[in-house]
PDB file of C-alpha atoms in Angstrom:
ATOM      1  CA  UNK G1137       0.103   0.112  -0.130  1.00  0.00           C
ATOM      2  CA  UNK G1138       1.642   3.433  -1.454  1.00  0.00           C
ATOM      3  CA  UNK G1139       1.599   5.883   1.924  1.00  0.00           C
ATOM      4  CA  UNK G1140      -0.468   9.186   1.634  1.00  0.00           C
ATOM      5  CA  UNK G1141       1.193  11.933   1.088  1.00  0.00           C
ATOM      6  CA  UNK G1142      -1.139  14.595  -0.433  1.00  0.00           C
ATOM      7  CA  UNK G1143      -2.200  17.877   1.378  1.00  0.00           C
ATOM      8  CA  UNK G1144      -4.929  20.811   0.570  1.00  0.00           C
ATOM      9  CA  UNK G1145      -2.088  23.192  -0.831  1.00  0.00           C
ATOM     10  CA  UNK G1146      -1.111  19.384  -3.533  1.00  0.00           C
ATOM     11  CA  UNK G1147      -1.584  20.315  -6.826  1.00  0.00           C
ATOM     12  CA  UNK G1148      -5.067  18.419  -7.539  1.00  0.00           C
ATOM     13  CA  UNK G1149      -4.626  19.376 -11.412  1.00  0.00           C
ATOM     14  CA  UNK G1150      -3.769  21.171 -14.230  1.00  0.00           C
ATOM     15  CA  UNK G1151      -6.391  22.924 -17.064  1.00  0.00           C
ATOM     16  CA  UNK G1152      -6.023  24.926 -20.421  1.00  0.00           C
ATOM     17  CA  UNK G1153      -7.921  27.923 -20.129  1.00  0.00           C
ATOM     18  CA  UNK G1154      -7.825  31.288 -23.176  1.00  0.00           C
ATOM     19  CA  UNK G1155     -10.389  32.936 -19.928  1.00  0.00           C
ATOM     20  CA  UNK G1156     -10.728  36.469 -21.439  1.00  0.00           C
ATOM     21  CA  UNK G1157      -6.721  36.414 -22.594  1.00  0.00           C
ATOM     22  CA  UNK G1158      -7.828  34.240 -25.551  1.00  0.00           C
ATOM     23  CA  UNK G1159      -4.307  32.995 -25.001  1.00  0.00           C
ATOM     24  CA  UNK G1160      -4.640  29.596 -23.484  1.00  0.00           C
ATOM     25  CA  UNK G1161      -3.263  29.089 -20.130  1.00  0.00           C
ATOM     26  CA  UNK G1162      -2.334  26.430 -17.077  1.00  0.00           C
ATOM     27  CA  UNK G1163      -4.365  27.367 -14.686  1.00  0.00           C
ATOM     28  CA  UNK G1164      -2.551  25.135 -11.875  1.00  0.00           C
ATOM     29  CA  UNK G1165      -5.304  23.851  -9.423  1.00  0.00           C
ATOM     30  CA  UNK G1166      -5.113  22.647  -5.781  1.00  0.00           C
ATOM     31  CA  UNK G1167      -7.099  19.774  -3.137  1.00  0.00           C
ATOM     32  CA  UNK G1168      -8.236  22.610  -1.032  1.00  0.00           C
ATOM     33  CA  UNK G1169      -9.812  24.715  -4.129  1.00  0.00           C
ATOM     34  CA  UNK G1170     -11.366  21.520  -5.136  1.00  0.00           C
ATOM     35  CA  UNK G1171     -13.049  20.791  -1.348  1.00  0.00           C
ATOM     36  CA  UNK G1172     -14.217  24.576  -1.283  1.00  0.00           C
ATOM     37  CA  UNK G1173     -16.272  23.806  -4.815  1.00  0.00           C
ATOM     38  CA  UNK G1174     -17.754  20.469  -3.644  1.00  0.00           C
ATOM     39  CA  UNK G1175     -17.887  20.758   0.257  1.00  0.00           C
ATOM     40  CA  UNK G1176     -20.464  21.225   1.977  1.00  0.00           C
ATOM     41  CA  UNK G1177     -22.348  21.994  -2.108  1.00  0.00           C
ATOM     42  CA  UNK G1178     -24.854  23.469  -0.222  1.00  0.00           C
ATOM     43  CA  UNK G1179     -25.579  25.878  -3.231  1.00  0.00           C
ATOM     44  CA  UNK G1180     -26.288  22.126  -5.319  1.00  0.00           C
ATOM     45  CA  UNK G1181     -27.135  20.306  -2.727  1.00  0.00           C
ATOM     46  CA  UNK G1182     -25.982  16.496  -3.615  1.00  0.00           C
ATOM     47  CA  UNK G1183     -26.269  12.629  -1.596  1.00  0.00           C
ATOM     48  CA  UNK G1184     -26.440   9.035  -2.316  1.00  0.00           C
ATOM     49  CA  UNK G1185     -30.378  10.053  -3.587  1.00  0.00           C
ATOM     50  CA  UNK G1186     -28.992  12.479  -6.328  1.00  0.00           C
ATOM     51  CA  UNK G1187     -29.201  11.760  -9.467  1.00  0.00           C
ATOM     52  CA  UNK G1188     -26.305  13.614 -11.489  1.00  0.00           C
ATOM     53  CA  UNK G1189     -25.351  13.060 -15.544  1.00  0.00           C
ATOM     54  CA  UNK G1190     -22.398  14.356 -16.570  1.00  0.00           C
ATOM     55  CA  UNK G1191     -22.284  17.093 -19.126  1.00  0.00           C
ATOM     56  CA  UNK G1192     -19.156  18.200 -20.050  1.00  0.00           C
ATOM     57  CA  UNK G1193     -16.265  17.576 -21.688  1.00  0.00           C
ATOM     58  CA  UNK G1194     -12.844  16.109 -19.360  1.00  0.00           C
ATOM     59  CA  UNK G1195     -10.792  19.545 -20.538  1.00  0.00           C
ATOM     60  CA  UNK G1196     -13.770  21.646 -19.520  1.00  0.00           C
ATOM     61  CA  UNK G1197     -13.973  22.925 -15.456  1.00  0.00           C
ATOM     62  CA  UNK G1198     -17.043  21.785 -15.261  1.00  0.00           C
ATOM     63  CA  UNK G1199     -16.524  18.426 -14.685  1.00  0.00           C
ATOM     64  CA  UNK G1200     -15.376  19.102 -11.120  1.00  0.00           C
ATOM     65  CA  UNK G1201     -18.914  20.153  -9.879  1.00  0.00           C
ATOM     66  CA  UNK G1202     -20.159  16.718 -11.623  1.00  0.00           C
ATOM     67  CA  UNK G1203     -16.819  14.333 -11.014  1.00  0.00           C
ATOM     68  CA  UNK G1204     -15.466  15.584  -7.344  1.00  0.00           C
ATOM     69  CA  UNK G1205     -19.126  16.440  -6.032  1.00  0.00           C
ATOM     70  CA  UNK G1206     -20.678  13.068  -7.185  1.00  0.00           C
ATOM     71  CA  UNK G1207     -18.228  10.877  -5.409  1.00  0.00           C
ATOM     72  CA  UNK G1208     -17.715  13.115  -2.514  1.00  0.00           C
ATOM     73  CA  UNK G1209     -20.918  13.334  -1.798  1.00  0.00           C
ATOM     74  CA  UNK G1210     -22.126  10.381  -2.467  1.00  0.00           C
ATOM     75  CA  UNK G1211     -24.057  10.671  -5.515  1.00  0.00           C
ATOM     76  CA  UNK G1212     -24.282   8.520  -8.589  1.00  0.00           C
ATOM     77  CA  UNK G1213     -22.429   9.970 -12.317  1.00  0.00           C
ATOM     78  CA  UNK G1214     -24.178   8.992 -15.660  1.00  0.00           C
ATOM     79  CA  UNK G1215     -21.201   9.040 -18.142  1.00  0.00           C
ATOM     80  CA  UNK G1216     -22.374   9.622 -21.649  1.00  0.00           C
ATOM     81  CA  UNK G1217     -21.257  10.328 -25.563  1.00  0.00           C
ATOM     82  CA  UNK G1218     -21.297  13.760 -26.864  1.00  0.00           C
ATOM     83  CA  UNK G1219     -23.781  12.518 -29.782  1.00  0.00           C
ATOM     84  CA  UNK G1220     -26.229  11.431 -26.891  1.00  0.00           C
ATOM     85  CA  UNK G1221     -26.073  14.404 -24.979  1.00  0.00           C
ATOM     86  CA  UNK G1222     -26.671  16.440 -28.307  1.00  0.00           C
ATOM     87  CA  UNK G1223     -29.610  14.621 -30.064  1.00  0.00           C
ATOM     88  CA  UNK G1224     -32.512  15.076 -28.268  1.00  0.00           C
ATOM     89  CA  UNK G1225     -33.567  12.191 -27.866  1.00  0.00           C
ATOM     90  CA  UNK G1226     -31.572  10.239 -27.105  1.00  0.00           C
ATOM     91  CA  UNK G1227     -31.028  13.438 -24.146  1.00  0.00           C
ATOM     92  CA  UNK G1228     -34.316  12.841 -22.262  1.00  0.00           C
ATOM     93  CA  UNK G1229     -33.595   9.072 -23.484  1.00  0.00           C
ATOM     94  CA  UNK G1230     -30.415   9.180 -21.261  1.00  0.00           C
ATOM     95  CA  UNK G1231     -32.132  11.611 -18.104  1.00  0.00           C
ATOM     96  CA  UNK G1232     -35.848   8.837 -17.781  1.00  0.00           C
ATOM     97  CA  UNK G1233     -34.015   6.120 -18.047  1.00  0.00           C
ATOM     98  CA  UNK G1234     -31.597   6.761 -15.094  1.00  0.00           C
ATOM     99  CA  UNK G1235     -33.760   8.725 -13.081  1.00  0.00           C
ATOM    100  CA  UNK G1236     -31.792  12.031 -13.729  1.00  0.00           C
ATOM    101  CA  UNK G1237     -33.125  14.538 -11.386  1.00  0.00           C
ATOM    102  CA  UNK G1238     -29.616  16.930 -12.006  1.00  0.00           C
ATOM    103  CA  UNK G1239     -27.594  19.053 -14.244  1.00  0.00           C
ATOM    104  CA  UNK G1240     -24.779  21.554 -15.858  1.00  0.00           C
ATOM    105  CA  UNK G1241     -25.628  22.893 -18.818  1.00  0.00           C
ATOM    106  CA  UNK G1242     -23.686  25.826 -21.033  1.00  0.00           C
ATOM    107  CA  UNK G1243     -26.383  28.934 -20.567  1.00  0.00           C
ATOM    108  CA  UNK G1244     -25.942  28.786 -25.065  1.00  0.00           C
ATOM    109  CA  UNK G1245     -26.816  24.815 -24.977  1.00  0.00           C
ATOM    110  CA  UNK G1246     -29.514  24.964 -22.114  1.00  0.00           C
ATOM    111  CA  UNK G1247     -30.903  27.796 -23.752  1.00  0.00           C
ATOM    112  CA  UNK G1248     -31.092  25.541 -27.238  1.00  0.00           C
ATOM    113  CA  UNK G1249     -33.431  22.285 -25.317  1.00  0.00           C
ATOM    114  CA  UNK G1250     -35.112  24.785 -23.977  1.00  0.00           C
ATOM    115  CA  UNK G1251     -36.321  25.938 -27.085  1.00  0.00           C
ATOM    116  CA  UNK G1252     -36.440  22.024 -29.446  1.00  0.00           C
ATOM    117  CA  UNK G1253     -37.005  20.174 -25.968  1.00  0.00           C
ATOM    118  CA  UNK G1254     -38.543  21.763 -23.211  1.00  0.00           C
ATOM    119  CA  UNK G1255     -40.508  18.371 -21.755  1.00  0.00           C
ATOM    120  CA  UNK G1256     -37.077  17.335 -21.423  1.00  0.00           C
ATOM    121  CA  UNK G1257     -36.783  19.533 -17.841  1.00  0.00           C
ATOM    122  CA  UNK G1258     -39.965  17.181 -16.507  1.00  0.00           C
ATOM    123  CA  UNK G1259     -37.958  15.074 -13.699  1.00  0.00           C
ATOM    124  CA  UNK G1260     -34.564  17.443 -13.313  1.00  0.00           C
ATOM    125  CA  UNK G1261     -35.193  19.501  -9.440  1.00  0.00           C
ATOM    126  CA  UNK G1262     -32.033  20.730  -9.807  1.00  0.00           C
ATOM    127  CA  UNK G1263     -30.413  22.990 -12.445  1.00  0.00           C
ATOM    128  CA  UNK G1264     -26.568  24.243 -12.885  1.00  0.00           C
ATOM    129  CA  UNK G1265     -26.591  27.076 -15.712  1.00  0.00           C
ATOM    130  CA  UNK G1266     -23.470  28.807 -16.602  1.00  0.00           C
ATOM    131  CA  UNK G1267     -20.319  29.777 -18.750  1.00  0.00           C
ATOM    132  CA  UNK G1268     -21.954  32.469 -19.835  1.00  0.00           C
ATOM    133  CA  UNK G1269     -24.217  35.046 -20.278  1.00  0.00           C
ATOM    134  CA  UNK G1270     -27.524  33.691 -18.391  1.00  0.00           C
ATOM    135  CA  UNK G1271     -30.530  34.428 -20.345  1.00  0.00           C
ATOM    136  CA  UNK G1272     -33.768  35.360 -18.360  1.00  0.00           C
ATOM    137  CA  UNK G1273     -37.018  34.405 -21.660  1.00  0.00           C
ATOM    138  CA  UNK G1274     -35.441  30.712 -21.241  1.00  0.00           C
ATOM    139  CA  UNK G1275     -35.059  29.891 -17.711  1.00  0.00           C
ATOM    140  CA  UNK G1276     -39.275  31.957 -17.201  1.00  0.00           C
ATOM    141  CA  UNK G1277     -39.836  29.139 -19.644  1.00  0.00           C
ATOM    142  CA  UNK G1278     -38.909  26.227 -18.064  1.00  0.00           C
ATOM    143  CA  UNK G1279     -39.547  27.703 -14.351  1.00  0.00           C
ATOM    144  CA  UNK G1280     -43.286  28.285 -15.148  1.00  0.00           C
ATOM    145  CA  UNK G1281     -43.569  25.119 -17.234  1.00  0.00           C
ATOM    146  CA  UNK G1282     -41.412  23.419 -13.998  1.00  0.00           C
ATOM    147  CA  UNK G1283     -42.589  24.280 -10.680  1.00  0.00           C
ATOM    148  CA  UNK G1284     -40.468  22.921  -8.682  1.00  0.00           C
ATOM    149  CA  UNK G1285     -37.266  23.372 -10.487  1.00  0.00           C
ATOM    150  CA  UNK G1286     -34.354  24.738  -8.740  1.00  0.00           C
ATOM    151  CA  UNK G1287     -31.594  26.774 -11.214  1.00  0.00           C
ATOM    152  CA  UNK G1288     -28.865  28.495 -10.494  1.00  0.00           C
ATOM    153  CA  UNK G1289     -27.081  30.349 -12.091  1.00  0.00           C
ATOM    154  CA  UNK G1290     -23.718  30.083 -11.319  1.00  0.00           C
ATOM    155  CA  UNK G1291     -20.873  32.077 -11.951  1.00  0.00           C
ATOM    156  CA  UNK G1292     -16.931  32.659 -11.859  1.00  0.00           C
ATOM    157  CA  UNK G1293     -13.429  31.653 -13.913  1.00  0.00           C
ATOM    158  CA  UNK G1294     -11.587  28.486 -13.872  1.00  0.00           C
ATOM    159  CA  UNK G1295      -8.650  29.953 -11.921  1.00  0.00           C
ATOM    160  CA  UNK G1296     -11.311  29.698  -8.673  1.00  0.00           C
ATOM    161  CA  UNK G1297     -12.342  26.630  -9.100  1.00  0.00           C
ATOM    162  CA  UNK G1298     -15.000  26.729 -11.648  1.00  0.00           C
ATOM    163  CA  UNK G1299     -17.587  28.736  -9.780  1.00  0.00           C
ATOM    164  CA  UNK G1300     -16.880  31.783  -7.264  1.00  0.00           C
ATOM    165  CA  UNK G1301     -20.253  33.062  -6.537  1.00  0.00           C
ATOM    166  CA  UNK G1302     -23.938  31.938  -7.803  1.00  0.00           C
ATOM    167  CA  UNK G1303     -27.610  32.938  -7.802  1.00  0.00           C
ATOM    168  CA  UNK G1304     -30.929  30.785  -6.808  1.00  0.00           C
ATOM    169  CA  UNK G1305     -33.035  31.829  -9.886  1.00  0.00           C
ATOM    170  CA  UNK G1306     -36.781  32.632  -8.663  1.00  0.00           C
ATOM    171  CA  UNK G1307     -39.553  32.812 -10.920  1.00  0.00           C
ATOM    172  CA  UNK G1308     -40.352  36.435 -11.530  1.00  0.00           C
ATOM    173  CA  UNK G1309     -38.908  38.554 -14.343  1.00  0.00           C
ATOM    174  CA  UNK G1310     -36.083  40.159 -14.515  1.00  0.00           C
ATOM    175  CA  UNK G1311     -33.567  42.126 -17.074  1.00  0.00           C
ATOM    176  CA  UNK G1312     -30.699  40.844 -15.969  1.00  0.00           C
ATOM    177  CA  UNK G1313     -29.724  37.101 -13.688  1.00  0.00           C
ATOM    178  CA  UNK G1314     -27.670  38.328 -11.192  1.00  0.00           C
ATOM    179  CA  UNK G1315     -24.442  36.557 -10.930  1.00  0.00           C
ATOM    180  CA  UNK G1316     -25.126  36.081  -7.097  1.00  0.00           C
ATOM    181  CA  UNK G1317     -23.470  36.626  -3.912  1.00  0.00           C
ATOM    182  CA  UNK G1318     -19.631  33.999  -3.114  1.00  0.00           C
ATOM    183  CA  UNK G1319     -20.646  30.279  -2.138  1.00  0.00           C
ATOM    184  CA  UNK G1320     -19.300  29.080   0.993  1.00  0.00           C
ATOM    185  CA  UNK G1321     -15.560  28.999   1.762  1.00  0.00           C
ATOM    186  CA  UNK G1322     -14.690  31.498  -0.810  1.00  0.00           C
ATOM    187  CA  UNK G1323     -14.983  35.594  -0.469  1.00  0.00           C
ATOM    188  CA  UNK G1324     -15.657  38.293  -3.791  1.00  0.00           C
ATOM    189  CA  UNK G1325     -14.249  41.313  -4.005  1.00  0.00           C
ATOM    190  CA  UNK G1326     -15.407  44.680  -5.778  1.00  0.00           C
ATOM    191  CA  UNK G1327     -13.516  46.734  -7.310  1.00  0.00           C
ATOM    192  CA  UNK G1328     -12.729  49.771  -9.309  1.00  0.00           C
ATOM    193  CA  UNK G1329     -10.975  50.433 -12.129  1.00  0.00           C
ATOM    194  CA  UNK G1330      -7.780  50.500  -9.886  1.00  0.00           C
ATOM    195  CA  UNK G1331      -8.110  47.453  -7.474  1.00  0.00           C
ATOM    196  CA  UNK G1332      -9.904  48.889  -4.884  1.00  0.00           C
ATOM    197  CA  UNK G1333     -12.238  47.230  -3.077  1.00  0.00           C
ATOM    198  CA  UNK G1334     -15.661  49.950  -3.521  1.00  0.00           C
ATOM    199  CA  UNK G1335     -17.933  50.614  -0.872  1.00  0.00           C
ATOM    200  CA  UNK G1336     -21.610  48.936  -0.864  1.00  0.00           C
ATOM    201  CA  UNK G1337     -23.438  49.144  -4.458  1.00  0.00           C
ATOM    202  CA  UNK G1338     -21.007  51.003  -5.876  1.00  0.00           C
ATOM    203  CA  UNK G1339     -19.926  50.540  -9.651  1.00  0.00           C
TER     204      UNK G1339
END
């Protein structure tokens, strides 16, 4: 048996992102950053009653909450090939056959699925949307049809391990969907152009 030696500051993985720069760079993520995201994962509760369908590419940081969120919290993770995710009938069958109740989707993919197959969300209990600006109109279509679904706007850069802030979207009119507040074990600062913290209410 190998002796365990990893600590919270040891490297968990390296993932490549261009962020807003357009230039790919490797982001080194430590074990403590992964734990900060998924334990306790109060913004997207996962336990042995949940089944999550993995929808992200392994090279995309959203898989961190899918893989580690389910493994650490005892939920079931369903893996699928890309064709089964992108073809609506296959996606619906995956969700129904595996009793999937939890999903992560990019906002553009979510918008397309709402447009083409709203019924896919019939048995989904919780959904995180992110990766880009979340549009209010398709969100309200889902919330009007399925009253009990929990929809979360997940916001954050790869450098901060997937999500920095989250916002629980409720069924009301929005001009824009807020990015919300910091997740557990996280602090968020609003800075001015000089990178100085600003008072409450200041843009």
